[in-house]
Coordinates of C-alpha atoms and ligand atoms in Angstrom, one line a residue:
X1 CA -13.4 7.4 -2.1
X2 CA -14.4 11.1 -2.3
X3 CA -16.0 11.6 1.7
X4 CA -18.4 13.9 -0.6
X5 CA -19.9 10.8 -2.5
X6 CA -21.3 9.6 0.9
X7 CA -23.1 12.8 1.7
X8 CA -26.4 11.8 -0.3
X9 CA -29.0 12.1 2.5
X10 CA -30.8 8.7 3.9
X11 CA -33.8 7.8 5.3
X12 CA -33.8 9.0 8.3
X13 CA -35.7 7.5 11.3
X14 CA -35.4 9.1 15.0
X15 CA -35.9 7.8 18.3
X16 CA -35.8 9.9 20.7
X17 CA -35.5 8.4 24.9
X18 CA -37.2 9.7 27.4
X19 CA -36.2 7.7 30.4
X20 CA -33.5 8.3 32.6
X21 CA -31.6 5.4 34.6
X22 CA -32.3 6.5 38.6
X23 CA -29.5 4.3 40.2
X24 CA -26.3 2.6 38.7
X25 CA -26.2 -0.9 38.7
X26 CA -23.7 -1.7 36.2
X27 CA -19.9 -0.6 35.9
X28 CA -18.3 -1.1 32.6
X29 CA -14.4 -0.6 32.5
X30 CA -13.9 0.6 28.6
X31 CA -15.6 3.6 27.5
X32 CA -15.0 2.7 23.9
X33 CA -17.4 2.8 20.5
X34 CA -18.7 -0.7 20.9
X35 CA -19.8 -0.3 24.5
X36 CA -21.7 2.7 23.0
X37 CA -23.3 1.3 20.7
X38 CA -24.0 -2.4 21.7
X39 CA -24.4 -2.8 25.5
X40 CA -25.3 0.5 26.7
X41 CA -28.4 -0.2 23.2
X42 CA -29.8 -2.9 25.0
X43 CA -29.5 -1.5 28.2
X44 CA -31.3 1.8 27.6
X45 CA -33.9 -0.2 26.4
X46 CA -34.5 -2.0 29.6
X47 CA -34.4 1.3 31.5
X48 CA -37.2 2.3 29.1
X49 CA -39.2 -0.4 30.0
X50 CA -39.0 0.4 33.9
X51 CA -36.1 -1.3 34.6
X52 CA -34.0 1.9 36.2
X53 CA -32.0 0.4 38.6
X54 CA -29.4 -0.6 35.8
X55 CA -27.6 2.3 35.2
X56 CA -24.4 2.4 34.2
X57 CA -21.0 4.3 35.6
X58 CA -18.7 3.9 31.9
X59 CA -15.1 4.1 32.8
X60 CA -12.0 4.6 30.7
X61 CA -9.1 3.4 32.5
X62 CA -6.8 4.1 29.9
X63 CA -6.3 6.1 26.5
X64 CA -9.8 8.2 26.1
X65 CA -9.9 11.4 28.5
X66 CA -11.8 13.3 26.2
X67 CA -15.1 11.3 26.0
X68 CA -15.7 10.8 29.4
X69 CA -15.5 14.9 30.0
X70 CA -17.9 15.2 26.7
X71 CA -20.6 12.7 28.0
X72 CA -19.9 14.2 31.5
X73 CA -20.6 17.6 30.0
X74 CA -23.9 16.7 27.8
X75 CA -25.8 14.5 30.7
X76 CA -24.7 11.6 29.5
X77 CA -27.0 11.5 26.7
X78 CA -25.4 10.6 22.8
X79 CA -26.7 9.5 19.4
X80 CA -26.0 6.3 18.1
X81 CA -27.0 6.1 14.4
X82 CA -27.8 2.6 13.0
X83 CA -27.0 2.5 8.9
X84 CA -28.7 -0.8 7.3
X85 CA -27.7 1.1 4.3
X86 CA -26.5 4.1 2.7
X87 CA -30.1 4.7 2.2
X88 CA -31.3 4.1 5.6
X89 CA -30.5 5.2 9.0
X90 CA -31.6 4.8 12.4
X91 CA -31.0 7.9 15.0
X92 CA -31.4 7.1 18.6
X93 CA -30.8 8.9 21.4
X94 CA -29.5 6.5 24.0
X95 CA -29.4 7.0 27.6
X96 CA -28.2 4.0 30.0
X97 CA -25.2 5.7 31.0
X98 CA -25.4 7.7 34.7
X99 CA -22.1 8.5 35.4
X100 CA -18.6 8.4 33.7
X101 CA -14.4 8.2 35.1
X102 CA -11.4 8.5 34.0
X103 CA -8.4 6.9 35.9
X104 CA -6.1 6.4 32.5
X105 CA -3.3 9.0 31.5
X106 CA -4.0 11.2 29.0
X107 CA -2.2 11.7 25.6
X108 CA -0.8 14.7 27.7
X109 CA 0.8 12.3 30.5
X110 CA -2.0 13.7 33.0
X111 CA -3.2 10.9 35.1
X112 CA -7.4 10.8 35.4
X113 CA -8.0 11.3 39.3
X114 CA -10.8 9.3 39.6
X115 CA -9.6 6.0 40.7
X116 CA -11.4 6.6 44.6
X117 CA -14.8 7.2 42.8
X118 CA -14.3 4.4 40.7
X119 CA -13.1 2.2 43.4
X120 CA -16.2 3.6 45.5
X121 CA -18.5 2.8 43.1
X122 CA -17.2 -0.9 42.5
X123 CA -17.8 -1.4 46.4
X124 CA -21.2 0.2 46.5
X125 CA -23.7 -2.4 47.7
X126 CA -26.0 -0.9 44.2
X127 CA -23.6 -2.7 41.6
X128 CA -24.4 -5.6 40.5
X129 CA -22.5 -6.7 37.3
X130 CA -18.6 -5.6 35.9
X131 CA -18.6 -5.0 32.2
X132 CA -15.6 -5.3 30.0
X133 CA -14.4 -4.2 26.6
X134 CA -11.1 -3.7 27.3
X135 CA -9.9 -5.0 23.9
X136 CA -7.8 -8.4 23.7
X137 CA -4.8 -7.1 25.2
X138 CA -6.3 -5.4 28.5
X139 CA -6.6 -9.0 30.4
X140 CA -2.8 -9.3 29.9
X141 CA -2.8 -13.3 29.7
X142 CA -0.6 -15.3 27.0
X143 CA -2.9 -15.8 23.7
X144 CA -1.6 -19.2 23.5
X145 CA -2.0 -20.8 27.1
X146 CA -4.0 -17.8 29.3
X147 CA -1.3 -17.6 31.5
X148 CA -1.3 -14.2 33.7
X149 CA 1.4 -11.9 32.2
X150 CA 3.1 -11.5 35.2
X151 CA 6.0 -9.4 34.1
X152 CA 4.2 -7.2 31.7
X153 CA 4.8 -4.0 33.7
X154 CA 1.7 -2.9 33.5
X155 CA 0.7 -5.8 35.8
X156 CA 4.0 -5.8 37.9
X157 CA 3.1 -2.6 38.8
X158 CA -0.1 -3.4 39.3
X159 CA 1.5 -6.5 42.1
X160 CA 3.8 -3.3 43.3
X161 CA 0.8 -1.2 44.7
X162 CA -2.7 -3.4 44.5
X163 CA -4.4 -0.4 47.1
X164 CA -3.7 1.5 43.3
X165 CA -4.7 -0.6 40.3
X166 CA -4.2 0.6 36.8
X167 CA -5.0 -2.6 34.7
X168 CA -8.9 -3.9 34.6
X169 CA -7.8 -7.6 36.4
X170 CA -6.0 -5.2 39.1
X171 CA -9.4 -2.9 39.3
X172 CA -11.3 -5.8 40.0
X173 CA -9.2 -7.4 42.4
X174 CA -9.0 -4.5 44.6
X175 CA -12.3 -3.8 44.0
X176 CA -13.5 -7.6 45.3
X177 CA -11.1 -7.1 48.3
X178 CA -13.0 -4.4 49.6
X179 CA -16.4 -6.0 49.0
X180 CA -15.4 -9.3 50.6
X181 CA -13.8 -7.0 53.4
X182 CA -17.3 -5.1 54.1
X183 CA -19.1 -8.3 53.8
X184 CA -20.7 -7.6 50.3
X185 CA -21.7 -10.3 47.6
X186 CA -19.1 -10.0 45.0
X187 CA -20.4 -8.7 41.5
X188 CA -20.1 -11.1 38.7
X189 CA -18.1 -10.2 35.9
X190 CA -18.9 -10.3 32.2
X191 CA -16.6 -9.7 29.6
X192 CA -17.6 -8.3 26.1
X193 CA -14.5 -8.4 24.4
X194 CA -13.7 -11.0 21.7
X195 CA -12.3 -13.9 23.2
X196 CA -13.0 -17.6 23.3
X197 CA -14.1 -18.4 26.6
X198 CA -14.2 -14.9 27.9
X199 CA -15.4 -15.4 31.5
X200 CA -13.4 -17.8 31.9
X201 CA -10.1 -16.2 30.7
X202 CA -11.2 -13.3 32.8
X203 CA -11.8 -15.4 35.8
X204 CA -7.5 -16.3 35.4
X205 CA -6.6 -13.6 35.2
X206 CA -8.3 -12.0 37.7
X207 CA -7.3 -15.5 40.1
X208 CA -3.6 -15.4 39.4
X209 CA -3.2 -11.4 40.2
X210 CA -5.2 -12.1 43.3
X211 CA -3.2 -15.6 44.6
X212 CA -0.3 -13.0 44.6
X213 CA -1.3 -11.0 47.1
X214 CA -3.6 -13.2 49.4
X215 CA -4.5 -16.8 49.0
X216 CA -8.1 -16.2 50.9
X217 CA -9.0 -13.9 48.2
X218 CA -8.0 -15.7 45.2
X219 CA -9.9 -18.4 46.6
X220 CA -13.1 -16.4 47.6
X221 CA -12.8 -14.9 44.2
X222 CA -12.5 -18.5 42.3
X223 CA -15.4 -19.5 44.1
X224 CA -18.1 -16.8 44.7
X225 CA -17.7 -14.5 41.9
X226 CA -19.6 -15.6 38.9
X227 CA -18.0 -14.6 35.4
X228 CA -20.0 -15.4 32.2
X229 CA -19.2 -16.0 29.0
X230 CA -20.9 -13.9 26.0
X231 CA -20.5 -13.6 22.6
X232 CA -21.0 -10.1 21.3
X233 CA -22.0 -9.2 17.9
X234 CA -22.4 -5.9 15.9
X235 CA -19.7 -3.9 13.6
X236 CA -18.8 -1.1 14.9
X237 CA -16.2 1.1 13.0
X238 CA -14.1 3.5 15.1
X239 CA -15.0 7.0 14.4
X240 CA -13.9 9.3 12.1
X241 CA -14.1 13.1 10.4
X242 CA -15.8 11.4 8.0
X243 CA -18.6 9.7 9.9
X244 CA -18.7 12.6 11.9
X245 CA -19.9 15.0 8.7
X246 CA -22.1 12.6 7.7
X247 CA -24.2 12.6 10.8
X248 CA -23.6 16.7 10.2
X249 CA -26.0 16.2 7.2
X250 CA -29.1 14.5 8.9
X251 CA -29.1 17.1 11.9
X252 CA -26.8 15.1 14.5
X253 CA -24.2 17.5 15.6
X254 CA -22.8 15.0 18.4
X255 CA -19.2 14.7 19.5
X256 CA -20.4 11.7 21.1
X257 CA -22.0 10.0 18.4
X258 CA -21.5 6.8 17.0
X259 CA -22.4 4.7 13.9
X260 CA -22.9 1.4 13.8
X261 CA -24.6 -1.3 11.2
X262 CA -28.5 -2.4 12.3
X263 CA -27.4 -5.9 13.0
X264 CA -27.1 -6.9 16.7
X265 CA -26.4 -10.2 18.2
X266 CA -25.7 -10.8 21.9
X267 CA -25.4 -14.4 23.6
X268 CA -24.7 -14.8 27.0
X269 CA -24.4 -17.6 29.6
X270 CA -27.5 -17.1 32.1
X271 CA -25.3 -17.4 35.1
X272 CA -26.1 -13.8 37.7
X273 CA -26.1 -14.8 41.1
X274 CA -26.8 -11.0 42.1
X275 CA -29.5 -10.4 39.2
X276 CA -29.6 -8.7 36.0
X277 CA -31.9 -6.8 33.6
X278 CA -34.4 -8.6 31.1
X279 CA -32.4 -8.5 28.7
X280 CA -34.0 -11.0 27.3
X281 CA -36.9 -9.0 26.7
X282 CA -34.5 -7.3 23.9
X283 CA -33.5 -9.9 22.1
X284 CA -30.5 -11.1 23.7
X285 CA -30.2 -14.9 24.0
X286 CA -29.7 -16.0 27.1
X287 CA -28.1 -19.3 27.0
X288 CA -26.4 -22.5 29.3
X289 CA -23.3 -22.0 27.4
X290 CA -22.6 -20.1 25.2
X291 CA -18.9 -21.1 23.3
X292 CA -20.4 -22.8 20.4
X293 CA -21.6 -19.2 19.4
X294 CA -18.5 -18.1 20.3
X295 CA -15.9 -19.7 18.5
X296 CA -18.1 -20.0 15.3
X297 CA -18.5 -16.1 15.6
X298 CA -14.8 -15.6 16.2
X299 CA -13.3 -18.4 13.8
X300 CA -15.7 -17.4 10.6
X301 CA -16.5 -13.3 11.7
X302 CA -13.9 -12.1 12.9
X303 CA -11.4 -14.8 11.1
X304 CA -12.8 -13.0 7.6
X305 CA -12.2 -10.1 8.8
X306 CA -8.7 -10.0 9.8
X307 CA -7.9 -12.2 6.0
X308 CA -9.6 -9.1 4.7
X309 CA -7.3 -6.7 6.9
X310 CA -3.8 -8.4 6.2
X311 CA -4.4 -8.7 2.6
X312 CA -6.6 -5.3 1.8
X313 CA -4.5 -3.2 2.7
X314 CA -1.4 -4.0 0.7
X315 CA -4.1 -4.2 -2.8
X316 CA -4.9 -0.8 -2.5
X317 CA -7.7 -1.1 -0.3
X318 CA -8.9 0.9 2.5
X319 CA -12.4 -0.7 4.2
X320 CA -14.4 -3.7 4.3
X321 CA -16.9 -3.4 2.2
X322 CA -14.2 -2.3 -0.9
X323 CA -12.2 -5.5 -0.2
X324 CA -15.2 -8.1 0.4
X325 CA -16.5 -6.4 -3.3
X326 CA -12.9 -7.5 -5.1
X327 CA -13.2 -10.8 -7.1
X328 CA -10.1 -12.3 -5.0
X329 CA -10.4 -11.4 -1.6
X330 CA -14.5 -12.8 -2.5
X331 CA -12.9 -16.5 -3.2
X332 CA -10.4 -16.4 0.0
X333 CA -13.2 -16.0 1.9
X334 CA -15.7 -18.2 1.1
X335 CA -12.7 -21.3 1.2
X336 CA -11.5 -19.6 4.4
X337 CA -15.4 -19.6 5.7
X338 CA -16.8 -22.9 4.4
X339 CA -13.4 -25.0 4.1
X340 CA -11.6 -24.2 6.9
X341 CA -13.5 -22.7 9.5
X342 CA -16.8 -24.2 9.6
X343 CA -15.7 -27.7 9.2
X344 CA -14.2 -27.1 12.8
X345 CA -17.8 -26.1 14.4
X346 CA -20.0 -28.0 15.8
X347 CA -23.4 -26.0 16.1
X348 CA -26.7 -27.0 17.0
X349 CA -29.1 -28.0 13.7
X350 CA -30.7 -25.3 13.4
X351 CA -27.6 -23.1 12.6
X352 CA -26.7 -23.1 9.2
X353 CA -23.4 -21.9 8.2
X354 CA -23.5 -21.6 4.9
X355 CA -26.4 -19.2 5.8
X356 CA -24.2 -17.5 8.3
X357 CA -21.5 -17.4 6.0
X358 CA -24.3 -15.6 3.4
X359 CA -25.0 -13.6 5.7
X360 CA -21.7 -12.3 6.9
X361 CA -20.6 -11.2 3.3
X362 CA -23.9 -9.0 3.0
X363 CA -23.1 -7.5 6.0
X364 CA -19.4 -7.1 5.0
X365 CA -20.5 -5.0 1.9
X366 CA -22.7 -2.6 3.5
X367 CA -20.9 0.6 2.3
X368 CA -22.6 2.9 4.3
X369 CA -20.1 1.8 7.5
X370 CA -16.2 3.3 6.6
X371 CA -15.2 -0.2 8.5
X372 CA -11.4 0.5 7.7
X373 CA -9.2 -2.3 7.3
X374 CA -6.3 -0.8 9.8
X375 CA -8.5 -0.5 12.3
X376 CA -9.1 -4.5 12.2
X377 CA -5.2 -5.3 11.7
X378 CA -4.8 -3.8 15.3
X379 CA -3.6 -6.4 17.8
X380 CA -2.9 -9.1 15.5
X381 CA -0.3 -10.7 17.6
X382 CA -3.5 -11.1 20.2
X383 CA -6.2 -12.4 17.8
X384 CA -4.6 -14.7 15.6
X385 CA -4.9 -17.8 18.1
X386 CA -8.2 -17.5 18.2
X387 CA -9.7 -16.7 15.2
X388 CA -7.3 -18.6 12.9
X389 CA -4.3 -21.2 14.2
X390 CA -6.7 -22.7 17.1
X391 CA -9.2 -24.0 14.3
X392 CA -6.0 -24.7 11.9
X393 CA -4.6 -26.8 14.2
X394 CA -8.3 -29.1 14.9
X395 CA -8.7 -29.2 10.7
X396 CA -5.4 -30.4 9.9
X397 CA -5.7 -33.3 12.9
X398 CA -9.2 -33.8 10.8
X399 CA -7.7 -33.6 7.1
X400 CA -5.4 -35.5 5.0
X401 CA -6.0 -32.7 2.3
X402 CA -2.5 -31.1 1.3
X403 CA -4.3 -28.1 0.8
X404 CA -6.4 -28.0 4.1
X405 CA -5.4 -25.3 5.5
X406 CA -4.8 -23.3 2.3
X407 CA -6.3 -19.6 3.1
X408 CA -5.4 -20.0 6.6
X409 CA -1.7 -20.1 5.5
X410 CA -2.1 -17.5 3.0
X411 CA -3.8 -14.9 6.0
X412 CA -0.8 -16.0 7.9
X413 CA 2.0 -15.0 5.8
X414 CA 0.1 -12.0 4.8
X415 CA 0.1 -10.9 8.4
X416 CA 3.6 -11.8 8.3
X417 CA 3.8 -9.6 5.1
X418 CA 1.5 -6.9 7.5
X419 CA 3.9 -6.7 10.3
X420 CA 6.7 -5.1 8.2
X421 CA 4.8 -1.3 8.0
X422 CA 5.8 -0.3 4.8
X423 CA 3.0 -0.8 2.2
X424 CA 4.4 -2.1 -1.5
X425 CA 4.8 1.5 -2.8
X426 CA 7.1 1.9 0.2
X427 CA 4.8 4.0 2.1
X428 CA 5.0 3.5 6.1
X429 CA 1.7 2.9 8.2
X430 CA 2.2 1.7 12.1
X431 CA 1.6 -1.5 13.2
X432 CA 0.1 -1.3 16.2
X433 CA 0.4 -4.6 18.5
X434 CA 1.2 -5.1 21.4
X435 CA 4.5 -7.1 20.3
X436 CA 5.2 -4.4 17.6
X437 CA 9.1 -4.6 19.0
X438 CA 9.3 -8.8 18.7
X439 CA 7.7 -8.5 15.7
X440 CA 10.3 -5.5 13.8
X441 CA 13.3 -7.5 15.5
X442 CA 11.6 -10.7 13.7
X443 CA 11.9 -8.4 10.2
X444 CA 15.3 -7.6 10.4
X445 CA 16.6 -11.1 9.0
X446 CA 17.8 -10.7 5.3
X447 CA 15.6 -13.9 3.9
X448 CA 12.2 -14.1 3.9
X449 CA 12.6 -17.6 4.7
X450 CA 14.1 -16.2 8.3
X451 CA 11.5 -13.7 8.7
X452 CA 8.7 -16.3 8.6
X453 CA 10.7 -18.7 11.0
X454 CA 11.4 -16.2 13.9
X455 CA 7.4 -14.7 13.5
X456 CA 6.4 -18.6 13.8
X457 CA 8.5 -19.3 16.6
X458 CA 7.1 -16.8 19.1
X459 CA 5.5 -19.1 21.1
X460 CA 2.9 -16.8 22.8
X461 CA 1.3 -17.1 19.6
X462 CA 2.6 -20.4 17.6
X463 CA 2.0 -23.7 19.0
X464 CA 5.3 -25.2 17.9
X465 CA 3.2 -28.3 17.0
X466 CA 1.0 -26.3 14.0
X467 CA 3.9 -24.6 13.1
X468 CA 5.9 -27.6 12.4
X469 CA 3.3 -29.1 10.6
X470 CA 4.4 -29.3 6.6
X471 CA 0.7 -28.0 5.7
X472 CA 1.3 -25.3 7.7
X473 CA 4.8 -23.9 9.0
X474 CA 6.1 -24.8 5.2
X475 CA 3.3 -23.4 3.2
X476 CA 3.7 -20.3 5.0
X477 CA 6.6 -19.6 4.2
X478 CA 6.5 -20.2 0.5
X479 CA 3.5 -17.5 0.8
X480 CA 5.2 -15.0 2.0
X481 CA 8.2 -15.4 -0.2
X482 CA 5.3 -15.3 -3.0
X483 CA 3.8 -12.3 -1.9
X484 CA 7.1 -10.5 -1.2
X485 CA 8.4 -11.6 -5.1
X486 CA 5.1 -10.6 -7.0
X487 CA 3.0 -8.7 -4.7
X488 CA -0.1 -9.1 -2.8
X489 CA -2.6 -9.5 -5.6
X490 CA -0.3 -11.7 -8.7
X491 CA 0.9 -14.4 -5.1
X492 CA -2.8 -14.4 -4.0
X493 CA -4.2 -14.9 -7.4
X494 CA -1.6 -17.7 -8.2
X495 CA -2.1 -19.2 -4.7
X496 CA -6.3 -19.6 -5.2
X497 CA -5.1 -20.5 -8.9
X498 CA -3.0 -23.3 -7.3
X499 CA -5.8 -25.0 -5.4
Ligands
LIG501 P1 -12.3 1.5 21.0 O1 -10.9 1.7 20.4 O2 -13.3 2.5 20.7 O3 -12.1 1.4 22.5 C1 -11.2 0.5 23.1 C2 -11.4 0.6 24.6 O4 -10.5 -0.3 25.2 C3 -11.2 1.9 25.2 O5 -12.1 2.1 26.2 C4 -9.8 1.8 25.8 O6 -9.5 2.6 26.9 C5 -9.8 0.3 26.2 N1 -8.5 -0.3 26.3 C6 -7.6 -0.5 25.3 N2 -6.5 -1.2 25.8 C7 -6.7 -1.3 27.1 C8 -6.0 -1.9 28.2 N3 -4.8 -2.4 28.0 N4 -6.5 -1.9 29.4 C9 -7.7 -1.3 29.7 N5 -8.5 -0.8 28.7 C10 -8.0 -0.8 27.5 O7 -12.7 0.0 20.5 P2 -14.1 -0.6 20.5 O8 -14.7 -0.5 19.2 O9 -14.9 -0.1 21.7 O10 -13.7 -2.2 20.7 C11 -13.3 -2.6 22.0 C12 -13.4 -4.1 22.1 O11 -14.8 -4.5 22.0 C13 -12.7 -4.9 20.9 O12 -11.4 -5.1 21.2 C14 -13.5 -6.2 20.9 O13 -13.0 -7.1 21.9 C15 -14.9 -5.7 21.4 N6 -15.8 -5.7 20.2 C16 -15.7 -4.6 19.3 C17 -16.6 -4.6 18.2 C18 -16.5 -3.5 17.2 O14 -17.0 -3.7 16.0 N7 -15.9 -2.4 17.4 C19 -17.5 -5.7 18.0 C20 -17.5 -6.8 18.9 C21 -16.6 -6.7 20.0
LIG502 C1 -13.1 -6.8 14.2 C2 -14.2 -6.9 15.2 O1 -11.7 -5.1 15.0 C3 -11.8 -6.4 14.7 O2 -10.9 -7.1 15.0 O3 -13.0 -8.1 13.6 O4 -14.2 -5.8 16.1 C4 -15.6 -7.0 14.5 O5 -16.0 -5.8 13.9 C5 -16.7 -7.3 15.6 O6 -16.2 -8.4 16.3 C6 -18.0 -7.5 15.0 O7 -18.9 -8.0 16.0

């Protein structure tokens, strides 16, 4: 698409804030574009309605330097524009944010030197609540069983020196260590990252770092700190120069800035010994527990989403809303959504999926976010249990149907397909995971056969039960040897054609 073809000028609606926060009582590790635009949304809200003692100190604690020096520099303040529409945009200024710290190292190898103030700021008696969107990867636990990653070297290192923590469980522990030590309540901990069970995967982790360095603690921590679950809801494409220009030409020259699209949904577990804003008063559901919500948000949202990003990309498309719009990709979906997916949740009556399913491809095709496929692709070797092979396995325990799992298998070997980097003009793009190096030692086998069977037997994210499953493990790879022979589009449309 020509960037200039998105220059039309919306709507434009501006809200301006006019309240400050006057203390910090939140710390959020994970100064990224969803924080902006989701939690600190709701947040600033509250502290427009009085509530000022919710604040929040926004740290980075690895990767982005530069945005904690921008907000830092502009008092904190940034625009985040809402698009329901190419037509129509919101413009508010938010302000929630009170302070922000970098302790990461920079692309430059410079390490941020504000691990004391953050660590000082964790331990003041003023915060009450630990945010997190550290993406799936910064807990450092096994996908498949949650298991602490103890020889990840991020967290050995981490064991090495606890007084200096670099990873978010190793923040926290040290961070609850001197709290417990001065005799403070412990703050609870809510992660906003999307994972099934969040608190409670954050809760291991944070455990099993602690038991190795002081059983009291770990146990202290197991039982006083409080760590909710949440589901968190709204699309929110990383930045570009693109998105940038386009904010140019409605009078929003921000390097801050962020777009996002007008829908926001926010579930959490009601569980904060210490207190916490209203935000109920803002249209966050506050809720006894919250996984149904959860794993239908992750297994039929963010499942589409990453069918759409291993499949997209090697059809010649670039976003979201151009792959949700192409005829194909349209009929994976909905089987993926309604077949596979939804016959795995158990909601309460008044959720309709079909509606939710509705809804999800209108949202999908708003072209007015540049939601680029890539970007979702990221990680896959982290979000695949969850959003896909977790549900697969429950459906084909449910199903006699040969074809059961038919999309399911088709997403998998085109991730498979994904993981190789070279598009099918031969072009290179980087696949960036976590277990990029397993996963290019995996593609080095001659037959595709080979190439499915060692990516299937990495049992961090396989379940050698699913995987041996005929429906599944075989299926797979006849997909991928499909989609290596013809193509991505001629293998999907005679795999869709075949059931
Ligand atoms: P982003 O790329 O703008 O920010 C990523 C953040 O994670 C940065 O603050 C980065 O420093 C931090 N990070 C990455 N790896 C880390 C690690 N190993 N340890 C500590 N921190 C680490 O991404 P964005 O959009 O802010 O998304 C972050 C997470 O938020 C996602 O992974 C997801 O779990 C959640 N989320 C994002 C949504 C979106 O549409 N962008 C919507 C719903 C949830
Ligand atoms: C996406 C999500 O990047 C991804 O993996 O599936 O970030 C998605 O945009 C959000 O979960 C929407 O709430």
């Amino acid at each position: 698409m020509n960037p200039s073809d998105t220059h039309e000028t919306p709507d434009v609606v501006r809200i301006a804030s006019h309240d400050a926060p006057e203390r910090i009582g939140i710390v959020h590790l994970g100064l990224g574009a969803f924080h902006r635009a989701h939690q600190a949304q709701v947040v600033a809200q509250c502290i427009a309605r009085g509530e000022r003692a919710w604040g929040i100190c926004s740290v980075n604690i690895r990767g982005n330097r530069a945005l904690v020096d921008i907000l830092r520099n502009q008092g904190f303040r940034y625009y985040l524009a809402e698009y329901t529409d190419r037509a129509h945009v919101t413009l508010r200024e938010i302000r929630a944010i009170s302070e922000t710290l970098f302790t990461g190292t920079d692309p430059q190898g410079q390490r941020g030197e504000d691990l004391p103030a953050l660590l000082a700021r964790l331990s003041h008696v003023d915060t009450r609540i630990v945010t997190l969107t550290v993406t799936e990867k910064g807990y450092y636990l096994s996908s498949s069983e949650g298991a602490l990653l103890v020889d990840d070297p991020a967290i050995a290192a981490d064991i090495a020196h606890f007084e200096a923590p670099r990873t978010a469980p190793g923040i926290l522990v040290e961070a609850l260590a001197r709290r417990r030590q001065a005799g403070l309540p412990p703050f609870t901990v809510l992660s906003c990252d999307n994972m099934p069970d969040n608190g409670e995967r954050t809760r291991r982790a944070v455990v099993a770092l602690a038991e190795r360095r002081d059983a009291a603690l770990a146990e202290w921590i197991d039982t006083e700190v409080a760590f909710p679950s949440s589901m968190v809801d709204r699309i929110v494409p990383a930045m570009d120069e693109e998105a940038f220009a386009r904010l140019q030409a409605i009078g929003c020259d921000d390097p801050a800035a962020v777009v996002s699209e007008a829908f926001l949904q926010w579930v959490i577990e009601d569980h904060f010994p210490q207190g916490r804003p209203d935000w109920g008063q803002h249209g966050v559901e506050m809720v006894e527990d919250v996984a149904p919500f959860e794993t239908m948000k992750l297994r039929m949202l963010n499942g589409a989403h990453s069918l759409l990003a291993y499949t997209g990309p090697l059809m010649g498309l670039e976003t979201v809303a151009e792959a949700v719009t192409d005829p194909l990709l349209q009929r994976l979906l909905r089987r993926y959504m309604l077949e596979e997916a939804a016959p795995t949740l158990s909601m309460p009556e008044s959720i309709s999926l079909d509606n939710y399913a509705d809804a999800l491809m209108s949202r999908f095709a708003n072209d007015s976010l540049r939601h680029r496929l890539h970007q979702i692709a990221m990680d896959g070797s982290q979000k695949l249990p969850q959003r896909w092979l977790r549900g697969g396995e429950e459906r084909l325990a449910a199903s006699h149907d040969e074809q059961a799992l038919s999309a399911t298998v088709f997403g998998v070997a085109a991730w498979i397909r994904y993981t190789r980097g070279v598009d099918e003009q031969g072009r290179a793009y980087p696949v960036s995971d976590p277990m990029a190096d397993r996963l290019a030692q995996c593609h080095d086998h001659a037959r595709s056969v080979d190439r499915a069977a060692a990516i299937m037997g990495i049992e961090a994210i396989f379940s050698p039960s699913l995987v041996s499953a005929p429906r599944f493990g075989e299926q797979v790879q006849q997909a991928l040897a499909s989609i290596e022979q013809l193509g991505m589009r001629a293998a999907l449309e005679q795999h869709l054609a075949s059931v």
